[in-house]
mmCIF file of C-alpha atoms and ligand atoms in Angstrom:
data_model
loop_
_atom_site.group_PDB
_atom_site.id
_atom_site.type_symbol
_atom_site.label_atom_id
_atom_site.label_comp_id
_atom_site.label_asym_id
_atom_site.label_seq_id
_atom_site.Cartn_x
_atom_site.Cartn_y
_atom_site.Cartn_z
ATOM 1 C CA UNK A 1 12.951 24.889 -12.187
ATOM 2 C CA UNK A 2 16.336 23.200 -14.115
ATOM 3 C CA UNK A 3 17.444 24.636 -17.190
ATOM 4 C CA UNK A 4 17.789 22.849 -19.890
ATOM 5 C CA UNK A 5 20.705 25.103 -21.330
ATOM 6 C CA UNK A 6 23.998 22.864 -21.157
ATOM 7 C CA UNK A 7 25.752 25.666 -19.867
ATOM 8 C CA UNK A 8 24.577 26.044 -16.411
ATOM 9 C CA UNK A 9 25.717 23.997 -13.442
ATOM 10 C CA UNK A 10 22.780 22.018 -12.018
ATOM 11 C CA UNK A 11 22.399 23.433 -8.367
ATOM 12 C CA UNK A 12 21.790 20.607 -5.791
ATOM 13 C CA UNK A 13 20.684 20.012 -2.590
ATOM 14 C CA UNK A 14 21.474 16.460 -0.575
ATOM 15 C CA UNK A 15 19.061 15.912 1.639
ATOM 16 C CA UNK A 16 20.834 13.512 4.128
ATOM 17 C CA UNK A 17 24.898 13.539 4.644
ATOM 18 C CA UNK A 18 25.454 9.880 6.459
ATOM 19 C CA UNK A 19 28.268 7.622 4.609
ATOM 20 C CA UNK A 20 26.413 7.345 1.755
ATOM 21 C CA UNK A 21 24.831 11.014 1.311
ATOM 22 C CA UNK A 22 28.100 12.149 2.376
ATOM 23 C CA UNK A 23 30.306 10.104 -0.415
ATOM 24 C CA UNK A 24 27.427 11.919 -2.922
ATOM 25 C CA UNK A 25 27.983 15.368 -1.977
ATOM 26 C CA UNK A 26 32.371 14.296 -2.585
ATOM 27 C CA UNK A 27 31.547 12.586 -5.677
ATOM 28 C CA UNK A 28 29.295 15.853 -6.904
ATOM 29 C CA UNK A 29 31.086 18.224 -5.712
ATOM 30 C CA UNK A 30 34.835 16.532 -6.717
ATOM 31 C CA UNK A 31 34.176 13.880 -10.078
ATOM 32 C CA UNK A 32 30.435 15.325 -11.317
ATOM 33 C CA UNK A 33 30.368 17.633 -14.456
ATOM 34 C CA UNK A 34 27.618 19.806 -14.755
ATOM 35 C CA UNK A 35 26.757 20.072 -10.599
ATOM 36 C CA UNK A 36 27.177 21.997 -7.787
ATOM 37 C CA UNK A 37 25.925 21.367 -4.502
ATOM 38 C CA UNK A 38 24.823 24.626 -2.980
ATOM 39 C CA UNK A 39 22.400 22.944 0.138
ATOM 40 C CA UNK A 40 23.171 20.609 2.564
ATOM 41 C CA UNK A 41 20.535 19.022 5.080
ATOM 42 C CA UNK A 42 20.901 16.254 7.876
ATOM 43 C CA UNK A 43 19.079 16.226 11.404
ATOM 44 C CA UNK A 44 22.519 16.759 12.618
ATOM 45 C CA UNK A 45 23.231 20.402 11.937
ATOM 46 C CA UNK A 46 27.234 19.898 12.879
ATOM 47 C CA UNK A 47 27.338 17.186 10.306
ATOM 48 C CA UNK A 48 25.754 19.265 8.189
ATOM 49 C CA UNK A 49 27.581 21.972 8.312
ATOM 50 C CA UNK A 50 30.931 19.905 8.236
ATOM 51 C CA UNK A 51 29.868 18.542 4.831
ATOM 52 C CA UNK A 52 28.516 21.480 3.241
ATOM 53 C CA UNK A 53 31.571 24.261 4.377
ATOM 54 C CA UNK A 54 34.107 21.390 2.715
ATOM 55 C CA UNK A 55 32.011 22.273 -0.651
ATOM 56 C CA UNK A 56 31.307 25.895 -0.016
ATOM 57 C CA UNK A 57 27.420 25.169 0.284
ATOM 58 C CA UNK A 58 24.801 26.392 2.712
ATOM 59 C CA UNK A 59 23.204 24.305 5.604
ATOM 60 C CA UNK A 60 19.377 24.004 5.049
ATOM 61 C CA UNK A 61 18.084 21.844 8.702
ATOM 62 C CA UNK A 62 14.918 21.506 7.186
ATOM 63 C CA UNK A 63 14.713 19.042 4.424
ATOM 64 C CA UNK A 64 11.476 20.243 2.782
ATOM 65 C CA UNK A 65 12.283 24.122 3.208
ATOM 66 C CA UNK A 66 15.817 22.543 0.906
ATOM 67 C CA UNK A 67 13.971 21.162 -1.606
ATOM 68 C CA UNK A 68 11.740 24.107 -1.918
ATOM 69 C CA UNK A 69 14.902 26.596 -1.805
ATOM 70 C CA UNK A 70 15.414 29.172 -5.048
ATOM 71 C CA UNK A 71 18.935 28.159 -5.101
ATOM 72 C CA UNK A 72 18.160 24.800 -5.732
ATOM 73 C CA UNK A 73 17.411 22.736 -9.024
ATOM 74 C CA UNK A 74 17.698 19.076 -8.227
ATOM 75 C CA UNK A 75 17.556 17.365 -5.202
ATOM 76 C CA UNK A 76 19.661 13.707 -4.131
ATOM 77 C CA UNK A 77 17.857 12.155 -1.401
ATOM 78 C CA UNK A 78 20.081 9.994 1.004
ATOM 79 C CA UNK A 79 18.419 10.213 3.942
ATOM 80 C CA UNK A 80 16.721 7.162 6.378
ATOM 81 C CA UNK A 81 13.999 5.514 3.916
ATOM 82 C CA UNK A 82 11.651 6.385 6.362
ATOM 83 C CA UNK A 83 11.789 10.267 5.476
ATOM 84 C CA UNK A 84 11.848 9.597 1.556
ATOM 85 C CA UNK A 85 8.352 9.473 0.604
ATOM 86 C CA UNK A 86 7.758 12.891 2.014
ATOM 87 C CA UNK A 87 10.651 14.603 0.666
ATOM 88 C CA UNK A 88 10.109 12.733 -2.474
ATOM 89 C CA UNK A 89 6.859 13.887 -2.822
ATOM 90 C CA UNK A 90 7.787 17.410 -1.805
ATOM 91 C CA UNK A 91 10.149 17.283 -4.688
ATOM 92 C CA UNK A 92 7.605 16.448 -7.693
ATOM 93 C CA UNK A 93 5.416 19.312 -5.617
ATOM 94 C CA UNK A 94 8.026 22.092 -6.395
ATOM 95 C CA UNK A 95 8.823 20.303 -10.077
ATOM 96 C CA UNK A 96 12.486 19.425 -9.361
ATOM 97 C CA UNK A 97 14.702 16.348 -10.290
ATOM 98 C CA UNK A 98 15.594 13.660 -7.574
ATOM 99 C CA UNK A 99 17.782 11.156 -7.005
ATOM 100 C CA UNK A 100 16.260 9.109 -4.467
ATOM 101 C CA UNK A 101 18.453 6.224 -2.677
ATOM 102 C CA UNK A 102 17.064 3.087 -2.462
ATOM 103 C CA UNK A 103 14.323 2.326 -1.058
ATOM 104 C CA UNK A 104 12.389 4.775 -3.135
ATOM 105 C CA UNK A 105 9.763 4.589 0.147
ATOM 106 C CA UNK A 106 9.624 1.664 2.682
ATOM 107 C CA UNK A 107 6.069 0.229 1.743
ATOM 108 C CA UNK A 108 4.854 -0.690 -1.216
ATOM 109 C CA UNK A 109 1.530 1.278 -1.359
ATOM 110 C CA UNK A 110 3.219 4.522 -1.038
ATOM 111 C CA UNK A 111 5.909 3.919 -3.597
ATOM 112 C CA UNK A 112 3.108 3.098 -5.856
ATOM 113 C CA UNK A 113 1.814 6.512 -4.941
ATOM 114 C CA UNK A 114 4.838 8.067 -5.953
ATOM 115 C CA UNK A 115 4.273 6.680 -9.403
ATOM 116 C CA UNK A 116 0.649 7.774 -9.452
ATOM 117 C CA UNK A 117 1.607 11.106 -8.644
ATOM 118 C CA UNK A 118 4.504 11.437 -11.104
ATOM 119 C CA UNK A 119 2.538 9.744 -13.775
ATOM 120 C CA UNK A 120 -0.118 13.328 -13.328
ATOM 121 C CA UNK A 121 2.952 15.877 -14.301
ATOM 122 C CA UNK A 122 4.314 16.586 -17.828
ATOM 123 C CA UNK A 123 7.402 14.726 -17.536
ATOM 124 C CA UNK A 124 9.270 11.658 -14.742
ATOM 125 C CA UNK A 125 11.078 13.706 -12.378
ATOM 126 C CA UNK A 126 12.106 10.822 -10.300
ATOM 127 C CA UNK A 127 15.110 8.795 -10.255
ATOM 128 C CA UNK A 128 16.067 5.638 -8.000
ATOM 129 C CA UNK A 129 19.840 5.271 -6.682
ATOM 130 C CA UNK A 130 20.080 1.251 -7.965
ATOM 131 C CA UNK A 131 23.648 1.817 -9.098
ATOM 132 C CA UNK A 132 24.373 -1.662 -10.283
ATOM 133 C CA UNK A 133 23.097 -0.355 -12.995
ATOM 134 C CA UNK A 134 25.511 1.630 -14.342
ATOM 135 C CA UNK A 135 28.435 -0.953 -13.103
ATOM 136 C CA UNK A 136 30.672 -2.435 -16.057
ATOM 137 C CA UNK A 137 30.216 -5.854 -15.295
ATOM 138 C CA UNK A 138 26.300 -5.839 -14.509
ATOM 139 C CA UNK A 139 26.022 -3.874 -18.316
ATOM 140 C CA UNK A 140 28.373 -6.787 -19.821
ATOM 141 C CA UNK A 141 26.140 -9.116 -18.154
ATOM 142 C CA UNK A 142 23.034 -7.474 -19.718
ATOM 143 C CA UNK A 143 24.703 -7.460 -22.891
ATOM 144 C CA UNK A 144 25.274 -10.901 -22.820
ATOM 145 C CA UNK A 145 22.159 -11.895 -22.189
ATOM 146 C CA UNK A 146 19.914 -9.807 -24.727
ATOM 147 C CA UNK A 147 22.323 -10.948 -27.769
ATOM 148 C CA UNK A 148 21.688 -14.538 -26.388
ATOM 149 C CA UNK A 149 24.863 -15.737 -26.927
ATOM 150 C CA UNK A 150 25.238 -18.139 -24.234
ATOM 151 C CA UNK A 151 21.248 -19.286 -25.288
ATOM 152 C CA UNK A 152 18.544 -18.245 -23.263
ATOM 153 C CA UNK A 153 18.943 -17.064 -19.833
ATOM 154 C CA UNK A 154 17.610 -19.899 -17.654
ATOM 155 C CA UNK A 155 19.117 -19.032 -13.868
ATOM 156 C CA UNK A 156 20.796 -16.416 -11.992
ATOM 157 C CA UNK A 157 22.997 -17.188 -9.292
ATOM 158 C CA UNK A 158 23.833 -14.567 -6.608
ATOM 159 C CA UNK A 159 25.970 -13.857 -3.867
ATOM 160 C CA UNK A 160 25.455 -10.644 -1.397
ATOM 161 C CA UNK A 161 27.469 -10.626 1.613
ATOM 162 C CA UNK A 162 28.720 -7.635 3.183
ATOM 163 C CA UNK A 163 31.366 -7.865 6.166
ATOM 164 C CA UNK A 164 29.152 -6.160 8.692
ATOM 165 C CA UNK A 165 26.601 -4.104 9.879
ATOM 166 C CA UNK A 166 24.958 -2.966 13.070
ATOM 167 C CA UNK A 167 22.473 -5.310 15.142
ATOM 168 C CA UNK A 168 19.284 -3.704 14.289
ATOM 169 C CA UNK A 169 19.981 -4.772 10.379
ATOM 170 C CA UNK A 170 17.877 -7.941 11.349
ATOM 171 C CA UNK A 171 16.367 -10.466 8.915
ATOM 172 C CA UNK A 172 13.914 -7.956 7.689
ATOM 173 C CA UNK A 173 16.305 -5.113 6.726
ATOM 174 C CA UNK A 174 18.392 -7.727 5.019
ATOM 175 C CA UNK A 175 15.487 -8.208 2.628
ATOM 176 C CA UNK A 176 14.380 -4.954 2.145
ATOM 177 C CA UNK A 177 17.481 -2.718 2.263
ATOM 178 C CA UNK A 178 20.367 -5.637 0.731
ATOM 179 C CA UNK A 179 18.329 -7.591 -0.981
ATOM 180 C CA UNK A 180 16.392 -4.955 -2.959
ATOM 181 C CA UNK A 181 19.690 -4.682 -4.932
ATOM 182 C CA UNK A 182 19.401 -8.344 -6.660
ATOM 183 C CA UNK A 183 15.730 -7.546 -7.228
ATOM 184 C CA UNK A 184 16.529 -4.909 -9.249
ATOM 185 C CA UNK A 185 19.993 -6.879 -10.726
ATOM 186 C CA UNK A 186 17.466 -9.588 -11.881
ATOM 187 C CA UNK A 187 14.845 -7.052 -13.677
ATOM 188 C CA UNK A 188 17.456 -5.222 -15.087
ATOM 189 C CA UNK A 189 19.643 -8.084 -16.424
ATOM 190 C CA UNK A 190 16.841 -10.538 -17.481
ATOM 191 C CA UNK A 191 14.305 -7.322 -18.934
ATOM 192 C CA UNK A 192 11.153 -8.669 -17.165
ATOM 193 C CA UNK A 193 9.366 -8.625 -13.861
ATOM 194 C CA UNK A 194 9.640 -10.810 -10.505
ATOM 195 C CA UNK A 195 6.364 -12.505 -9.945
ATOM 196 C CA UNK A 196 6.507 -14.823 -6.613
ATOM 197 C CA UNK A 197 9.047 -15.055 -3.942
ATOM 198 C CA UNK A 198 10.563 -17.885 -1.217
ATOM 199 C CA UNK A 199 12.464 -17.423 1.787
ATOM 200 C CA UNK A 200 14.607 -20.292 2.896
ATOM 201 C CA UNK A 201 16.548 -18.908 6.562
ATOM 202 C CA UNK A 202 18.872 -22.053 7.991
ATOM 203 C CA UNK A 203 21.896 -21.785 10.302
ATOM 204 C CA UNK A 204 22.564 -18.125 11.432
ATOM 205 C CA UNK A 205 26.053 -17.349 11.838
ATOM 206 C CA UNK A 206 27.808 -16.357 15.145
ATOM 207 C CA UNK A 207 27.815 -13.601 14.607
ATOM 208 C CA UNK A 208 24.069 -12.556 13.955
ATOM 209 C CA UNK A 209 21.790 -11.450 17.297
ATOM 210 C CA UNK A 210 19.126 -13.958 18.399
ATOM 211 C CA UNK A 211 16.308 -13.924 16.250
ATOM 212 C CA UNK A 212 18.593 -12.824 12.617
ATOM 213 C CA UNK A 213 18.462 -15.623 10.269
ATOM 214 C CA UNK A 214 21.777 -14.279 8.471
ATOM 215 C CA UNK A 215 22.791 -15.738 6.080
ATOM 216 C CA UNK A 216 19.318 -16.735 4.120
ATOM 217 C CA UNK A 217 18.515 -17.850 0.733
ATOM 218 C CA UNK A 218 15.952 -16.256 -1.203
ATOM 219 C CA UNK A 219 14.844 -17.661 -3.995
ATOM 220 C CA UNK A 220 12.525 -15.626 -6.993
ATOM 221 C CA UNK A 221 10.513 -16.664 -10.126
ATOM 222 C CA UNK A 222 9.846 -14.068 -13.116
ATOM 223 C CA UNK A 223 7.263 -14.007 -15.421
ATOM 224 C CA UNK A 224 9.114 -16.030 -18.174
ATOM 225 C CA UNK A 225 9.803 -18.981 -15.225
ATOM 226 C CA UNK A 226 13.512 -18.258 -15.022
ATOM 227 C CA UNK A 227 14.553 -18.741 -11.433
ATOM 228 C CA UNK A 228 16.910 -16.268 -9.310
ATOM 229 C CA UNK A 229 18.539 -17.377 -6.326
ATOM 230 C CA UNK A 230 20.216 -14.922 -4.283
ATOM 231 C CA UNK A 231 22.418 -15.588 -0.916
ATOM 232 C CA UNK A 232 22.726 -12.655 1.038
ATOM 233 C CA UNK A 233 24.807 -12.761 4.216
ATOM 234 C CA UNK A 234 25.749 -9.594 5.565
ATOM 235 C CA UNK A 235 28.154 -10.652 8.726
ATOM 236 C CA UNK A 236 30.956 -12.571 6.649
ATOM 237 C CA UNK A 237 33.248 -10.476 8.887
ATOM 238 C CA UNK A 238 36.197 -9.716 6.296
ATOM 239 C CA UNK A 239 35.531 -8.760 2.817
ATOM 240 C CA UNK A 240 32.079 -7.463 0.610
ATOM 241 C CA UNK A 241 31.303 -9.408 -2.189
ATOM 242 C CA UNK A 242 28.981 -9.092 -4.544
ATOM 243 C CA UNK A 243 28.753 -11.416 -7.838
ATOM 244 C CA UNK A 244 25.945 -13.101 -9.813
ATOM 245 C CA UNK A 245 26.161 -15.855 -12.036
ATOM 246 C CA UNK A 246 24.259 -16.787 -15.110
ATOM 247 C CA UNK A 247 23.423 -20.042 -16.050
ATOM 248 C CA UNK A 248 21.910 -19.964 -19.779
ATOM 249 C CA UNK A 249 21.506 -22.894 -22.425
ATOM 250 C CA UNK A 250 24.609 -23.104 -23.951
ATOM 251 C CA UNK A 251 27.310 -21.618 -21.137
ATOM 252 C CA UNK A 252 27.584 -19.687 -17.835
ATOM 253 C CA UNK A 253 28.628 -16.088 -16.888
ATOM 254 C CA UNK A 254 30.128 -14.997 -13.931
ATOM 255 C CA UNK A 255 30.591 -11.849 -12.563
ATOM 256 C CA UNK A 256 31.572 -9.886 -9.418
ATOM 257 C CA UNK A 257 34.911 -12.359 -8.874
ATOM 258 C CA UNK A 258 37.356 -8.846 -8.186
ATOM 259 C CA UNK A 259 39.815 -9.862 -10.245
ATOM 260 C CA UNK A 260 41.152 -6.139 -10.298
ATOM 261 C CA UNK A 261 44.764 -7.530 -9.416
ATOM 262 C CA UNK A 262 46.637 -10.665 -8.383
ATOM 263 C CA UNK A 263 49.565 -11.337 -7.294
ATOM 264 C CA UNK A 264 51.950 -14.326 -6.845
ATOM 265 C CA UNK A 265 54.913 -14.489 -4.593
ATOM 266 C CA UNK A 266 56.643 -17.180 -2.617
ATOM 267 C CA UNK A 267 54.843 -20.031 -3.941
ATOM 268 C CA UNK A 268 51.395 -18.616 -3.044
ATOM 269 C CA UNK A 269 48.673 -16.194 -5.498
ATOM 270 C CA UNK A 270 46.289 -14.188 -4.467
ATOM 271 C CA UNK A 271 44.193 -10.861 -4.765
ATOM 272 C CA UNK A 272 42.159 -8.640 -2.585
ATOM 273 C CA UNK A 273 37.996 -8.625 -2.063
ATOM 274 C CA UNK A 274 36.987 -5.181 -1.780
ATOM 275 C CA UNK A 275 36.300 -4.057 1.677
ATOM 276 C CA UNK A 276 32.909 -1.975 1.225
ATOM 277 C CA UNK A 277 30.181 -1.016 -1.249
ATOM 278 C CA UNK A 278 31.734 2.137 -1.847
ATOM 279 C CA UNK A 279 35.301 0.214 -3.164
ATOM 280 C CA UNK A 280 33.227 -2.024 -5.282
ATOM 281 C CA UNK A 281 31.019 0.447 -6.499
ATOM 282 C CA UNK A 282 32.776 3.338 -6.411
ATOM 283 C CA UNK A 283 32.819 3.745 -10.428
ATOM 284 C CA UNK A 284 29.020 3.010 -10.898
ATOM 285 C CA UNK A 285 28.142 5.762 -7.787
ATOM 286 C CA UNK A 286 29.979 8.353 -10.177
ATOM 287 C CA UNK A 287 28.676 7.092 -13.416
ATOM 288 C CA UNK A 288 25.066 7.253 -11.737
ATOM 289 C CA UNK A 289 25.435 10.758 -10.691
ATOM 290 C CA UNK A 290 26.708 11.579 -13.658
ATOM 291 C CA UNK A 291 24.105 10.482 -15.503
ATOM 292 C CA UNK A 292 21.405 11.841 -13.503
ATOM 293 C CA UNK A 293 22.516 15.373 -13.633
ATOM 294 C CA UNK A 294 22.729 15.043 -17.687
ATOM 295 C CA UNK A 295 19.239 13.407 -17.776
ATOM 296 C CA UNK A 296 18.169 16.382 -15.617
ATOM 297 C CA UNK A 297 20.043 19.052 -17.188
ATOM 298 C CA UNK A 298 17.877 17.502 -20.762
ATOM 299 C CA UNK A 299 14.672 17.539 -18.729
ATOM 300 C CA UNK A 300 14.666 13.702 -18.952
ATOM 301 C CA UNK A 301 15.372 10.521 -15.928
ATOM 302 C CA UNK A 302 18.870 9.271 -16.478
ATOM 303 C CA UNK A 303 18.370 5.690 -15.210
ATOM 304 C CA UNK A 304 15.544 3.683 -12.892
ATOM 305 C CA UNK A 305 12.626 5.651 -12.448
ATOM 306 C CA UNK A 306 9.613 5.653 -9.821
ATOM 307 C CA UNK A 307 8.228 2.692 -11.334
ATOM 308 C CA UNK A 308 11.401 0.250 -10.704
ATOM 309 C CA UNK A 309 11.441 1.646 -7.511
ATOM 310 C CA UNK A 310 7.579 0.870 -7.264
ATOM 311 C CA UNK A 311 8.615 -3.372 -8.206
ATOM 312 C CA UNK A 312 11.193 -3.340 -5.893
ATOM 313 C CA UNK A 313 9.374 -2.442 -3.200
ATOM 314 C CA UNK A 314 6.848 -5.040 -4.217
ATOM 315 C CA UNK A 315 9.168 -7.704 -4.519
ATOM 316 C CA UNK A 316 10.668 -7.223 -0.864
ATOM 317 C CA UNK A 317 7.178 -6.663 0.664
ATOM 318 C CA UNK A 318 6.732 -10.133 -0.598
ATOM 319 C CA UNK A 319 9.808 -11.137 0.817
ATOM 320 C CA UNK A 320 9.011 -10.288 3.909
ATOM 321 C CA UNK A 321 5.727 -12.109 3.615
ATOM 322 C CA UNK A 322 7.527 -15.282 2.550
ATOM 323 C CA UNK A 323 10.326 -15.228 5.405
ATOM 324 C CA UNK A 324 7.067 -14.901 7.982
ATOM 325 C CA UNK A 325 4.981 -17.475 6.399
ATOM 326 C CA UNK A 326 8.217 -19.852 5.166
ATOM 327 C CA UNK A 327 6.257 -20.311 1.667
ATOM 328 C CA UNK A 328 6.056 -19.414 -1.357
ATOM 329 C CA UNK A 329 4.136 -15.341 -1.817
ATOM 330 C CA UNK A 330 3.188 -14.107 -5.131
ATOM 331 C CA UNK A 331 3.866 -10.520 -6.003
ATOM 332 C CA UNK A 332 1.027 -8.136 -5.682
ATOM 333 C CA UNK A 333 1.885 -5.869 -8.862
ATOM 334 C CA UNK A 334 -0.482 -2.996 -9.028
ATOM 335 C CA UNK A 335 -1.184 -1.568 -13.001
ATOM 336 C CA UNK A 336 1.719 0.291 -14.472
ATOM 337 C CA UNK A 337 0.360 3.856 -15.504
HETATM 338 C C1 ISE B 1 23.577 -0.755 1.507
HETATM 339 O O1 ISE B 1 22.538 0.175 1.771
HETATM 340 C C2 ISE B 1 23.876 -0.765 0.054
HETATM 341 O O2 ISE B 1 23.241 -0.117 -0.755
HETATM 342 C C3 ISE B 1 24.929 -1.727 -0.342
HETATM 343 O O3 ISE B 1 25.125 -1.676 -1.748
HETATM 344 C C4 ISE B 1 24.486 -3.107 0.059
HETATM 345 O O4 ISE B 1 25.480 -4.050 -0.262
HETATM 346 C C5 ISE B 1 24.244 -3.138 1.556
HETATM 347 O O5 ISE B 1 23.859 -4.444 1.925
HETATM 348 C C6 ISE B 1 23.145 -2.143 1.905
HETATM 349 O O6 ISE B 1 22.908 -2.181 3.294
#
């Protein structure tokens, strides 16, 4: 079990060591206070190894035998989202801390098990690896709209395009492994939950296979009636940008623009997009982690829990419906323990 003295280092395992488990055990290991990673697992045993002797940690192959491991206090799952409800589930078994990547589980019935089954122990154990969260400009966004000083949020606009990604992402993935991250934007920034969902898919680009409507438009309603449109279009081919705009009584907010630096020069100005998730998000990945392991060193969830993870899943479930059946799908919200 953790301790909850400040002094120790919170020993973690990583279950899963692709790009993005791998940039988790660097960011741990390298920018984290408060963590070591002492267990490394990934169905490739040379990548495992690679990762963990770079951090002076052990090489667990199997992923539940890691969780369950006496050197090991908290677990980050980054593995495919098919494996996560097991190893999530293994992980509130044995009474330890995770960080679990988004999705939390890839249907919505079992994520709302998760949350059944957390909601039975003495404390949440389980947090969800939406990072925006902890992103500058999605908490001055937030800010902005709880003091209401633009008026009342009415619309969010948003933009999700990444520069590429393999053929298999098709239509569906886009939805439930891209898209997930404006459902959880628009919860977080507007405080309330998604109730119905449209799916508008028009020209594909190029450079989509047959049958991948890429770009697409999704469209959401929440409780309150405010609308959230979200554009997500993940073969742009050169840059990833991310940015949501708010559209409230009295003024707009925009944010996501990567402003970080321009330049000017023979006549011309310019600046640079960011090239990956990891550039643009680089900051909010650390500040995550970061707060994770103090949440878990205090015994307490340092961010989205089970339950977010839980209405995420929903949400793109109902996405999914909406893209087959072109209409509008309500949300199929189960009770919140
Ligand atoms: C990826 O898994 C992420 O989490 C990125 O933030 C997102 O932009 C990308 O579309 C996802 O595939």
């Amino acid at each position: 079990m953790p301790t909850n003295h400040p002094a120790a280092e919170l020993r973690i395992a990583v279950l899963g060591v692709g790009q993005m488990g791998g940039y988790h055990v660097d960011t741990l290991s390298a920018r984290t206070k408060g963590a070591r990673v002492t267990v490394v697992s990934d169905y490739s045993h040379e990548r495992a190894t690679e990762v963990a002797s770079a951090v002076g940690a052990r090489v667990v192959d199997d992923p539940l035998e890691a969780v369950r491991a006496d050197d090991v206090d908290a677990v980050v799952i980054a593995s495919p989202g098919a494996f996560h409800e097991a190893q999530v589930l293994a992980c509130l078994e044995a009474g330890k801390p995770v960080l679990c990547e988004k999705p939390l589980t890839i249907e919505a019935g079992t994520a709302y098990d998760v949350v059944l089954t957390e909601a039975k122990l003495d404390r949440p154990l389980v947090q969800v690896g939406f990072m925006r969260r902890f992103d500058a400009e999605y908490l001055a966004l937030r800010e902005t709209i709880a003091t209401g000083e633009l008026g009342n949020a009415l619309v969010l606009h948003c933009a999700h395009r990444n520069p590429a990604v393999p053929d298999h992402f098709d239509s569906t993935m886009m939805l439930t492994d891209s898209v997930v991250h404006e459902v959880d934007s628009a919860r977080f920034l507007l405080d309330e939950e998604i109730v119905a969902v449209r799916v508008l898919a028009g020209l594909a680009t190029s450079a989509a296979p047959s049958g991948t409507s890429d770009p697409m438009i999704v469209v959401f309603e929440t409780e309150s009636g405010r609308l959230v449109t979200d554009e997500i279009f993940v073969r742009t081919t050169h840059a990833y940008e991310v940015r949501t705009e708010l559209v409230a009584e009295r003024g707009t907010a925009m944010i996501g623009l990567g402003h970080a630096l321009q330049t000017s020069s023979g006549g011309r100005w310019g600046g640079q997009v960011t090239p990956d998730f990891v550039a643009r998000f680089g900051q909010a990945y650390a500040d995550e982690l970061q707060a994770w392991v103090d949440g878990a060193r205090r015994g307490e969830v340092g961010g989205p829990g089970a339950w977010d993870g839980y209405a995420a899943a929903a949400v793109t479930e109902a996405a999914v419906e909406a893209l087959r059946t072109g209409g509008r799908v309500e949300v199929d919200l189960q009770p919140r323990p």
